[in-house]
């Protein structure tokens, strides 16, 4: 497509025809086959989440998180109380449907309905969820809600540039690397260079098809192992 030029001879972006502000994500449950994503409630999910996070014996899952690990239950409860009432980030518990228990949480944040941009973050997956189809489906449910139900244009993922696991997870889930912001913030007394990733609405149909193929029951053998890997990008 040829670059648009305005009356001053300057290049400008394409019109976004018919655009109207999108709704904020409502606090409603998202239901899947292996995972449910439900509004985080301290009274409903606190016990299960604290027990699930205790299976991370080393505390390594919290290294790149702004909070945690939580050695004392009182500290965890204080975090949950704040999370439950926070409008942004908007927290959800990730329920393993095979156990019926909350085993992690995630949130929508930096919610910008006026321009259709939203981020997924504060993702805390206990060892019970790591490298499982439960966790993958939870991420799919959240992004599907954003694009298919709410009509957002851009879905973002940001992480510490030193977190190799988080960057690999973003790419596996279909996010495209956008770049790195040096000295973007400070957390736990440390500098953070932030890696930015995104999925755009024009890319969503291909990403969605990849998730649907991967999550199909026939893609898993009797022991629950995948037959084919998740493919969310066109073949190059």
Coordinates of N, CA and C in Angstrom, one line a residue:
X1 N 0.8 -1.2 0.0 CA 0.0 0.0 0.0 C 0.9 1.2 0.0
X2 N 0.5 2.2 -0.8 CA 1.3 3.4 -0.9 C 1.2 4.2 0.3
X3 N 2.2 4.9 0.7 CA 2.2 5.7 1.9 C 1.3 6.9 1.7
X4 N 0.5 7.2 2.7 CA -0.4 8.4 2.6 C 0.4 9.6 2.9
X5 N 0.1 10.7 2.2 CA 0.8 12.0 2.5 C -0.3 13.1 2.7
X6 N -0.1 13.9 3.8 CA -1.0 14.9 4.0 C -0.7 16.2 3.2
X7 N -1.5 17.2 3.5 CA -1.4 18.5 2.7 C -0.1 19.2 3.0
X8 N 0.6 18.8 4.0 CA 1.9 19.4 4.3 C 3.1 18.6 3.8
X9 N 2.8 17.5 3.0 CA 3.8 16.7 2.5 C 4.4 15.7 3.5
X10 N 3.7 15.5 4.6 CA 4.1 14.6 5.6 C 3.5 13.2 5.5
X11 N 4.2 12.1 5.8 CA 3.6 10.8 5.8 C 2.7 10.6 7.0
X12 N 1.5 10.0 6.8 CA 0.6 9.8 8.0 C 0.0 8.4 7.9
X13 N -0.5 8.0 9.0 CA -1.1 6.6 9.1 C -2.4 6.5 8.5
X14 N -2.8 5.2 8.3 CA -4.1 4.9 7.7 C -5.2 5.3 8.6
X15 N -6.4 5.7 8.1 CA -7.6 6.0 8.9 C -8.0 4.7 9.5
X16 N -8.6 4.8 10.7 CA -9.2 3.6 11.4 C -10.7 3.9 11.3
X17 N -11.3 3.4 10.2 CA -12.6 3.7 9.9 C -13.6 3.0 10.8
X18 N -14.6 3.8 11.3 CA -15.6 3.2 12.1 C -15.2 2.8 13.5
X19 N -14.1 3.3 13.9 CA -13.6 2.9 15.2 C -14.4 3.6 16.3
X20 N -14.8 2.8 17.4 CA -15.4 3.3 18.6 C -14.6 2.7 19.7
X21 N -14.6 3.4 20.9 CA -14.0 2.8 22.1 C -14.6 1.5 22.4
X22 N -13.7 0.6 22.8 CA -14.1 -0.8 23.2 C -14.5 -0.9 24.7
X23 N -15.3 -1.9 25.1 CA -15.6 -2.0 26.5 C -14.4 -2.5 27.3
X24 N -14.4 -2.1 28.6 CA -13.4 -2.7 29.5 C -13.8 -4.2 29.7
X25 N -12.8 -5.0 30.0 CA -13.1 -6.4 30.2 C -14.0 -6.6 31.4
X26 N -15.1 -7.2 31.3 CA -16.0 -7.4 32.5 C -15.4 -8.5 33.4
X27 N -15.8 -8.5 34.6 CA -15.3 -9.5 35.6 C -16.3 -10.7 35.4
X28 N -16.0 -11.5 34.4 CA -16.8 -12.7 34.1 C -15.9 -13.8 33.9
X29 N -16.4 -15.0 34.1 CA -15.6 -16.2 33.9 C -15.5 -16.6 32.4
X30 N -14.3 -17.1 32.1 CA -14.0 -17.6 30.8 C -13.9 -19.1 30.9
X31 N -14.7 -19.9 30.2 CA -14.7 -21.3 30.4 C -14.1 -22.1 29.2
X32 N -13.2 -23.0 29.6 CA -12.5 -23.8 28.6 C -12.7 -25.3 28.9
X33 N -11.9 -26.1 28.2 CA -12.0 -27.6 28.4 C -11.1 -28.0 29.6
X34 N -9.9 -27.5 29.6 CA -8.9 -27.9 30.6 C -8.7 -26.8 31.6
X35 N -9.1 -25.6 31.3 CA -8.9 -24.4 32.2 C -10.1 -23.6 32.2
X36 N -10.4 -23.0 33.4 CA -11.4 -21.9 33.5 C -10.6 -20.7 34.0
X37 N -10.9 -19.5 33.6 CA -10.3 -18.3 34.0 C -11.4 -17.5 34.7
X38 N -11.3 -17.3 36.0 CA -12.4 -16.7 36.7 C -11.9 -15.5 37.5
X39 N -12.8 -14.5 37.8 CA -12.3 -13.4 38.7 C -11.7 -13.9 40.0
X40 N -10.6 -13.3 40.3 CA -9.9 -13.7 41.5 C -10.6 -13.3 42.8
X41 N -10.9 -14.2 43.6 CA -11.5 -13.9 44.9 C -10.7 -14.5 46.0
X42 N -10.3 -13.7 47.0 CA -9.4 -14.2 48.0 C -10.1 -15.3 48.8
X43 N -11.3 -15.2 49.1 CA -12.0 -16.2 49.9 C -12.2 -17.5 49.2
X44 N -12.3 -17.4 47.9 CA -12.5 -18.6 47.1 C -11.2 -19.3 46.7
X45 N -10.2 -18.5 46.4 CA -9.0 -19.1 45.8 C -7.7 -19.0 46.6
X46 N -7.8 -18.3 47.8 CA -6.6 -18.1 48.6 C -5.9 -19.3 49.0
X47 N -6.7 -20.3 49.6 CA -6.1 -21.5 50.1 C -5.4 -22.3 49.0
X48 N -6.1 -22.5 47.9 CA -5.6 -23.3 46.8 C -4.4 -22.6 46.2
X49 N -4.4 -21.3 46.0 CA -3.3 -20.7 45.4 C -2.0 -20.7 46.3
X50 N -2.2 -20.5 47.6 CA -1.1 -20.5 48.5 C -0.4 -21.9 48.5
X51 N -1.3 -22.9 48.5 CA -0.8 -24.3 48.5 C -0.1 -24.6 47.1
X52 N -0.6 -24.1 46.0 CA 0.0 -24.4 44.7 C 1.3 -23.7 44.6
X53 N 1.4 -22.4 45.1 CA 2.7 -21.7 45.0 C 3.7 -22.3 45.9
X54 N 3.3 -22.9 47.0 CA 4.3 -23.6 47.9 C 5.0 -24.7 47.2
X55 N 4.5 -25.3 46.1 CA 5.2 -26.4 45.4 C 6.4 -25.8 44.7
X56 N 6.5 -24.5 44.6 CA 7.8 -23.9 44.1 C 8.7 -23.8 45.2
X57 N 9.5 -24.8 45.5 CA 10.3 -24.8 46.7 C 11.4 -23.8 46.7
X58 N 11.9 -23.4 45.6 CA 13.1 -22.5 45.5 C 12.6 -21.0 45.5
X59 N 11.4 -20.8 45.1 CA 10.9 -19.4 44.9 C 11.4 -18.8 43.6
X60 N 11.9 -19.6 42.7 CA 12.4 -19.1 41.4 C 11.3 -18.5 40.5
X61 N 10.1 -19.0 40.7 CA 9.0 -18.5 39.8 C 8.7 -17.0 40.0
X62 N 9.2 -16.4 41.2 CA 8.9 -15.0 41.5 C 10.1 -14.1 41.1
X63 N 11.2 -14.6 40.6 CA 12.3 -13.8 40.4 C 12.0 -12.5 39.5
X64 N 11.2 -12.7 38.5 CA 11.0 -11.6 37.6 C 9.6 -11.0 37.8
X65 N 9.0 -11.3 38.9 CA 7.7 -10.7 39.3 C 8.0 -9.6 40.2
X66 N 7.1 -8.5 40.2 CA 7.3 -7.4 41.1 C 7.0 -7.7 42.6
X67 N 6.4 -8.8 42.9 CA 6.1 -9.2 44.2 C 6.4 -10.7 44.4
X68 N 6.3 -11.2 45.7 CA 6.6 -12.6 45.9 C 8.1 -12.8 46.0
X69 N 8.5 -14.0 46.4 CA 7.7 -15.1 47.0 C 7.1 -14.7 48.3
X70 N 6.0 -15.4 48.7 CA 5.3 -15.1 49.9 C 5.6 -16.2 50.9
X71 N 6.5 -15.9 51.8 CA 6.8 -16.9 52.9 C 5.7 -17.0 53.9
X72 N 5.0 -15.8 54.2 CA 4.0 -15.8 55.2 C 2.6 -15.7 54.6
X73 N 1.7 -16.4 55.1 CA 0.3 -16.4 54.6 C -0.3 -15.0 54.7
X74 N 0.1 -14.3 55.8 CA -0.5 -13.0 56.0 C -0.1 -12.0 54.8
X75 N 1.1 -12.2 54.4 CA 1.6 -11.3 53.3 C 0.9 -11.7 52.0
X76 N 0.6 -13.0 51.8 CA -0.1 -13.4 50.6 C -1.5 -12.9 50.6
X77 N -2.1 -13.0 51.8 CA -3.5 -12.6 51.9 C -3.6 -11.1 51.6
X78 N -2.7 -10.3 52.1 CA -2.7 -8.9 51.9 C -2.6 -8.6 50.4
X79 N -1.7 -9.3 49.7 CA -1.6 -9.2 48.2 C -3.0 -9.5 47.6
X80 N -3.6 -10.6 47.9 CA -4.8 -11.0 47.3 C -5.9 -10.0 47.6
X81 N -6.0 -9.5 48.8 CA -7.0 -8.5 49.1 C -6.9 -7.3 48.1
X82 N -5.7 -6.8 47.9 CA -5.5 -5.7 46.9 C -5.8 -6.1 45.5
X83 N -5.4 -7.3 45.1 CA -5.6 -7.8 43.8 C -7.1 -7.9 43.5
X84 N -7.9 -8.4 44.5 CA -9.3 -8.6 44.2 C -10.0 -7.3 43.9
X85 N -9.6 -6.2 44.5 CA -10.3 -5.0 44.3 C -9.7 -4.1 43.3
X86 N -8.6 -4.5 42.7 CA -7.9 -3.7 41.7 C -8.6 -3.6 40.4
X87 N -8.9 -2.4 39.8 CA -9.5 -2.3 38.5 C -8.5 -2.4 37.4
X88 N -7.2 -2.2 37.7 CA -6.2 -2.3 36.7 C -4.8 -2.3 37.4
X89 N -4.2 -3.5 37.5 CA -4.5 -4.8 36.8 C -5.8 -5.4 37.3
X90 N -6.5 -6.2 36.4 CA -7.7 -6.9 36.6 C -7.3 -8.4 36.7
X91 N -7.4 -8.9 37.9 CA -6.9 -10.2 38.2 C -7.9 -11.4 38.0
X92 N -7.4 -12.5 37.5 CA -8.2 -13.7 37.3 C -7.4 -14.9 37.9
X93 N -8.1 -15.8 38.5 CA -7.6 -17.1 38.9 C -7.6 -18.1 37.8
X94 N -6.6 -18.9 37.6 CA -6.6 -19.9 36.6 C -7.0 -21.3 37.3
X95 N -8.1 -21.8 36.9 CA -8.6 -23.1 37.5 C -8.3 -24.3 36.6
X96 N -7.7 -25.3 37.2 CA -7.4 -26.5 36.5 C -8.8 -27.3 36.6
X97 N -9.4 -27.5 35.5 CA -10.7 -28.2 35.6 C -10.7 -29.6 36.1
X98 N -9.5 -30.3 35.9 CA -9.4 -31.6 36.4 C -9.3 -31.8 37.9
X99 N -8.9 -30.7 38.6 CA -8.8 -30.7 40.0 C -9.8 -29.8 40.6
X100 N -10.3 -28.8 39.9 CA -11.3 -27.8 40.4 C -10.6 -26.8 41.3
X101 N -9.3 -26.7 41.3 CA -8.6 -25.8 42.1 C -7.8 -24.7 41.4
X102 N -7.7 -23.5 42.0 CA -6.9 -22.5 41.4 C -5.4 -22.8 41.6
X103 N -4.7 -22.7 40.5 CA -3.3 -23.1 40.5 C -2.4 -22.0 40.0
X104 N -2.9 -20.9 39.7 CA -2.2 -19.7 39.2 C -3.1 -18.5 39.0
X105 N -2.5 -17.4 38.6 CA -3.3 -16.3 38.3 C -2.7 -15.5 37.1
X106 N -3.5 -14.6 36.5 CA -3.0 -13.7 35.5 C -3.9 -12.5 35.5
X107 N -3.5 -11.5 34.7 CA -4.3 -10.2 34.8 C -4.3 -9.6 33.4
X108 N -5.4 -8.7 33.2 CA -5.3 -7.7 32.2 C -4.9 -6.4 32.8
X109 N -4.0 -5.7 32.2 CA -3.5 -4.4 32.7 C -3.2 -3.4 31.6
X110 N -3.0 -2.2 32.0 CA -2.8 -1.1 31.1 C -3.9 -1.1 30.1
X111 N -5.1 -1.2 30.6 CA -6.3 -1.3 29.8 C -6.7 0.0 29.2
X112 N -6.7 0.1 27.8 CA -6.9 1.4 27.1 C -8.1 1.2 26.1
X113 N -9.3 1.2 26.6 CA -10.5 1.0 25.8 C -10.6 2.0 24.6
X114 N -10.2 3.2 24.8 CA -10.3 4.3 23.8 C -9.6 3.9 22.5
X115 N -8.4 3.2 22.7 CA -7.6 2.9 21.5 C -7.5 1.4 21.2
X116 N -8.2 0.6 22.1 CA -8.2 -0.8 21.8 C -6.9 -1.6 22.1
X117 N -6.2 -1.1 23.2 CA -4.9 -1.8 23.5 C -5.0 -2.3 24.9
X118 N -4.5 -3.5 25.2 CA -4.6 -4.1 26.5 C -3.4 -5.1 26.6
X119 N -3.0 -5.2 27.8 CA -1.8 -6.1 28.1 C -2.2 -7.3 29.0
X120 N -1.6 -8.4 28.8 CA -1.7 -9.5 29.7 C -0.4 -9.6 30.6
X121 N -0.5 -9.7 31.9 CA 0.7 -9.7 32.7 C 0.4 -10.1 34.1
X122 N 1.4 -9.9 35.0 CA 1.3 -10.5 36.3 C 0.9 -11.9 36.3
X123 N 1.5 -12.7 35.4 CA 1.2 -14.1 35.2 C 2.0 -14.9 36.2
X124 N 1.3 -15.6 37.1 CA 2.0 -16.4 38.1 C 1.5 -17.8 38.0
X125 N 2.3 -18.7 37.3 CA 1.9 -20.1 37.1 C 2.7 -20.9 38.1
X126 N 2.0 -21.6 39.0 CA 2.6 -22.5 39.9 C 3.2 -23.7 39.2
X127 N 4.2 -24.4 39.8 CA 4.7 -25.6 39.1 C 3.6 -26.6 38.7
X128 N 2.5 -26.6 39.3 CA 1.4 -27.5 38.9 C 0.8 -27.1 37.5
X129 N 1.0 -25.9 37.1 CA 0.5 -25.4 35.8 C 1.6 -25.3 34.7
X130 N 2.8 -25.2 35.1 CA 3.9 -24.9 34.1 C 4.0 -26.0 33.1
X131 N 4.1 -25.7 31.8 CA 4.2 -26.6 30.7 C 3.1 -27.6 30.6
X132 N 1.8 -27.0 30.9 CA 0.6 -27.9 30.8 C -0.3 -27.2 29.8
X133 N -1.3 -28.1 29.3 CA -2.3 -27.5 28.4 C -3.3 -26.7 29.1
X134 N -3.3 -26.8 30.5 CA -4.2 -25.9 31.3 C -3.7 -24.5 31.1
X135 N -2.4 -24.3 31.3 CA -1.9 -23.0 31.2 C -2.0 -22.4 29.8
X136 N -1.7 -23.2 28.8 CA -1.8 -22.7 27.5 C -3.3 -22.3 27.1
X137 N -4.2 -23.2 27.5 CA -5.6 -22.8 27.3 C -6.0 -21.6 28.0
X138 N -5.5 -21.4 29.2 CA -5.9 -20.2 30.0 C -5.4 -18.9 29.2
X139 N -4.2 -19.0 28.7 CA -3.7 -17.8 27.9 C -4.6 -17.6 26.6
X140 N -5.0 -18.7 26.0 CA -5.8 -18.6 24.8 C -7.2 -18.0 25.1
X141 N -7.8 -18.4 26.3 CA -9.1 -17.9 26.6 C -9.0 -16.4 26.9
X142 N -7.9 -15.9 27.5 CA -7.8 -14.5 27.7 C -7.6 -13.7 26.5
X143 N -6.8 -14.2 25.5 CA -6.6 -13.4 24.3 C -7.8 -13.5 23.4
X144 N -8.5 -14.7 23.4 CA -9.7 -14.8 22.6 C -10.8 -13.9 23.1
X145 N -10.9 -13.7 24.4 CA -11.9 -12.8 25.0 C -11.6 -11.3 24.5
X146 N -10.3 -11.0 24.5 CA -9.9 -9.6 24.1 C -10.2 -9.3 22.6
X147 N -9.9 -10.3 21.7 CA -10.1 -10.1 20.3 C -11.6 -10.4 19.8
X148 N -12.1 -11.5 20.2 CA -13.4 -12.0 19.7 C -14.5 -11.3 20.4
X149 N -14.5 -11.2 21.7 CA -15.6 -10.6 22.4 C -15.5 -9.1 22.6
X150 N -14.4 -8.6 22.8 CA -14.2 -7.2 23.1 C -13.8 -6.3 22.0
X151 N -13.2 -6.9 20.9 CA -12.8 -6.2 19.7 C -11.6 -5.3 19.9
X152 N -10.6 -5.7 20.7 CA -9.4 -4.8 20.8 C -8.5 -5.0 19.6
X153 N -7.6 -4.0 19.4 CA -6.7 -4.0 18.2 C -5.4 -4.6 18.5
X154 N -4.9 -4.5 19.8 CA -3.6 -4.9 20.1 C -3.5 -5.5 21.5
X155 N -2.8 -6.7 21.6 CA -2.7 -7.4 22.8 C -1.2 -7.5 23.2
X156 N -0.8 -7.0 24.3 CA 0.6 -6.9 24.6 C 1.1 -7.8 25.7
X157 N 2.3 -8.1 25.6 CA 3.1 -8.9 26.6 C 4.4 -8.2 26.9
X158 N 4.7 -7.9 28.1 CA 6.0 -7.3 28.5 C 6.6 -8.1 29.6
X159 N 7.9 -8.1 29.6 CA 8.7 -8.8 30.6 C 10.1 -8.3 30.7
X160 N 10.7 -8.7 31.8 CA 12.1 -8.3 32.0 C 12.9 -8.9 30.8
X161 N 13.7 -8.1 30.2 CA 14.5 -8.6 29.1 C 15.4 -9.8 29.4
X162 N 15.7 -9.9 30.7 CA 16.6 -11.0 31.1 C 15.8 -12.3 31.4
X163 N 14.5 -12.3 31.3 CA 13.7 -13.5 31.5 C 13.6 -14.3 30.2
X164 N 14.5 -15.2 30.0 CA 14.4 -16.0 28.8 C 13.2 -16.8 28.7
X165 N 12.7 -17.4 29.8 CA 11.5 -18.2 29.8 C 10.3 -17.4 29.4
X166 N 10.2 -16.2 29.9 CA 9.0 -15.4 29.6 C 9.0 -15.0 28.1
X167 N 10.2 -14.6 27.6 CA 10.3 -14.3 26.2 C 10.0 -15.5 25.3
X168 N 10.5 -16.7 25.7 CA 10.2 -17.9 24.9 C 8.7 -18.2 24.9
X169 N 8.1 -18.0 26.1 CA 6.6 -18.2 26.2 C 5.8 -17.3 25.3
X170 N 6.2 -16.0 25.3 CA 5.5 -15.0 24.4 C 5.6 -15.5 23.0
X171 N 6.7 -15.9 22.5 CA 6.9 -16.3 21.1 C 6.1 -17.5 20.8
X172 N 6.1 -18.5 21.7 CA 5.3 -19.7 21.6 C 3.8 -19.4 21.5
X173 N 3.4 -18.4 22.2 CA 1.9 -18.1 22.3 C 1.5 -17.2 21.1
X174 N 2.4 -16.9 20.2 CA 2.0 -16.1 19.0 C 2.4 -14.6 19.1
X175 N 3.0 -14.2 20.1 CA 3.4 -12.8 20.2 C 4.6 -12.5 19.3
X176 N 4.6 -11.3 18.7 CA 5.8 -10.8 17.9 C 6.6 -9.8 18.8
X177 N 7.9 -10.0 18.7 CA 8.8 -9.1 19.4 C 8.8 -7.7 18.8
X178 N 8.6 -6.7 19.6 CA 8.5 -5.3 19.2 C 9.8 -4.5 19.5
X179 N 10.5 -4.9 20.5 CA 11.7 -4.2 20.8 C 11.9 -4.2 22.3
X180 N 13.0 -3.4 22.7 CA 13.3 -3.4 24.1 C 13.5 -1.9 24.6
X181 N 12.8 -1.7 25.8 CA 12.9 -0.4 26.4 C 14.0 -0.4 27.5
X182 N 15.1 0.2 27.3 CA 16.2 0.2 28.4 C 15.8 1.0 29.6
X183 N 16.1 0.5 30.7 CA 15.9 1.2 32.0 C 14.4 1.7 32.1
X184 N 13.5 0.7 31.8 CA 12.1 1.1 31.8 C 11.5 1.3 33.2
X185 N 12.1 0.5 34.1 CA 11.5 0.6 35.5 C 12.5 0.1 36.5
X186 N 12.2 0.1 37.7 CA 12.9 -0.5 38.8 C 12.0 -1.3 39.6
X187 N 12.4 -2.6 39.9 CA 11.5 -3.4 40.8 C 12.5 -4.3 41.6
X188 N 12.0 -4.5 42.9 CA 12.8 -5.3 43.8 C 14.2 -4.7 43.9
X189 N 14.3 -3.4 43.8 CA 15.6 -2.7 43.8 C 16.5 -2.9 42.7
X190 N 16.0 -3.5 41.6 CA 16.8 -3.8 40.4 C 16.3 -3.1 39.2
X191 N 17.3 -2.8 38.3 CA 16.9 -2.2 37.0 C 16.1 -3.3 36.2
X192 N 15.2 -2.8 35.4 CA 14.6 -3.7 34.4 C 14.5 -3.0 33.0
X193 N 15.2 -3.7 32.1 CA 15.0 -3.4 30.7 C 13.9 -4.3 30.2
X194 N 12.9 -3.6 29.6 CA 11.6 -4.3 29.3 C 11.5 -4.7 27.9
X195 N 11.3 -6.0 27.6 CA 11.0 -6.5 26.3 C 9.5 -6.4 26.0
X196 N 9.2 -5.9 24.8 CA 7.8 -5.7 24.4 C 7.4 -6.7 23.3
X197 N 6.3 -7.3 23.5 CA 5.7 -8.2 22.5 C 4.2 -7.9 22.2
X198 N 3.7 -8.3 21.1 CA 2.3 -8.0 20.8 C 1.7 -9.0 19.8
X199 N 0.4 -9.1 19.9 CA -0.4 -9.7 18.8 C -1.4 -8.7 18.3
X200 N -1.5 -8.5 17.0 CA -2.4 -7.5 16.5 C -3.7 -8.2 16.0
X201 N -4.8 -7.4 15.9 CA -6.0 -8.1 15.4 C -5.9 -8.7 14.1
X202 N -5.1 -8.2 13.2 CA -4.9 -8.8 11.8 C -4.2 -10.1 11.9
X203 N -3.4 -10.3 12.9 CA -2.7 -11.6 13.1 C -3.5 -12.6 13.8
X204 N -4.6 -12.2 14.5 CA -5.3 -13.1 15.4 C -5.9 -14.3 14.7
X205 N -6.5 -14.2 13.5 CA -7.1 -15.4 12.9 C -6.1 -16.6 12.8
X206 N -4.9 -16.3 12.4 CA -3.9 -17.3 12.3 C -3.5 -17.9 13.6
X207 N -3.2 -17.0 14.6 CA -2.9 -17.4 16.0 C -4.0 -18.3 16.5
X208 N -5.2 -17.8 16.4 CA -6.4 -18.6 16.9 C -6.5 -20.0 16.3
X209 N -6.3 -20.1 15.0 CA -6.3 -21.4 14.4 C -5.3 -22.3 14.9
X210 N -4.1 -21.8 15.2 CA -3.0 -22.6 15.8 C -3.4 -23.1 17.2
X211 N -4.0 -22.3 18.0 CA -4.4 -22.7 19.3 C -5.5 -23.8 19.2
X212 N -6.5 -23.5 18.4 CA -7.6 -24.5 18.2 C -7.1 -25.9 17.8
X213 N -6.1 -25.9 16.9 CA -5.6 -27.2 16.4 C -4.8 -27.9 17.6
X214 N -4.1 -27.1 18.3 CA -3.3 -27.7 19.4 C -4.1 -28.2 20.5
X215 N -5.2 -27.4 20.9 CA -6.0 -27.8 22.0 C -7.0 -28.9 21.7
X216 N -7.2 -29.3 20.4 CA -8.1 -30.3 20.1 C -7.8 -31.6 20.8
X217 N -8.8 -32.3 21.4 CA -8.5 -33.6 22.1 C -7.6 -34.6 21.4
X218 N -7.8 -34.7 20.1 CA -7.0 -35.6 19.3 C -5.5 -35.3 19.2
X219 N -5.2 -34.1 19.7 CA -3.7 -33.7 19.7 C -3.0 -34.3 20.9
X220 N -3.7 -34.9 21.8 CA -3.1 -35.5 23.0 C -3.3 -37.0 23.1
X221 N -2.2 -37.7 23.5 CA -2.3 -39.1 23.6 C -2.9 -39.5 25.0
X222 N -3.0 -40.8 25.3 CA -3.7 -41.2 26.5 C -3.0 -40.7 27.7
X223 N -1.7 -40.4 27.7 CA -1.0 -39.8 28.9 C -1.1 -38.3 28.9
X224 N -1.8 -37.7 28.0 CA -1.9 -36.2 28.0 C -0.7 -35.5 27.3
X225 N 0.2 -36.3 26.6 CA 1.3 -35.6 25.9 C 0.8 -35.2 24.5
X226 N 1.3 -34.0 24.1 CA 1.0 -33.5 22.8 C 1.5 -34.3 21.7
X227 N 0.8 -34.4 20.6 CA 1.2 -35.1 19.4 C 2.0 -34.2 18.5
X228 N 1.5 -32.9 18.4 CA 2.2 -31.9 17.6 C 2.3 -30.6 18.4
X229 N 3.4 -29.9 18.2 CA 3.6 -28.7 19.0 C 2.7 -27.5 18.5
X230 N 2.5 -26.6 19.4 CA 1.7 -25.4 19.1 C 2.4 -24.6 18.0
X231 N 1.7 -24.3 17.0 CA 2.2 -23.4 15.9 C 1.3 -22.2 15.7
X232 N 1.8 -21.0 16.1 CA 1.0 -19.8 16.0 C 1.5 -18.8 15.0
X233 N 2.5 -19.2 14.2 CA 3.0 -18.3 13.2 C 3.0 -18.9 11.8
X234 N 2.8 -18.1 10.8 CA 2.9 -18.7 9.4 C 4.3 -19.3 9.2
X235 N 4.3 -20.3 8.4 CA 5.6 -20.9 8.0 C 6.4 -19.9 7.2
X236 N 7.7 -19.7 7.5 CA 8.5 -18.7 6.8 C 9.1 -19.3 5.6

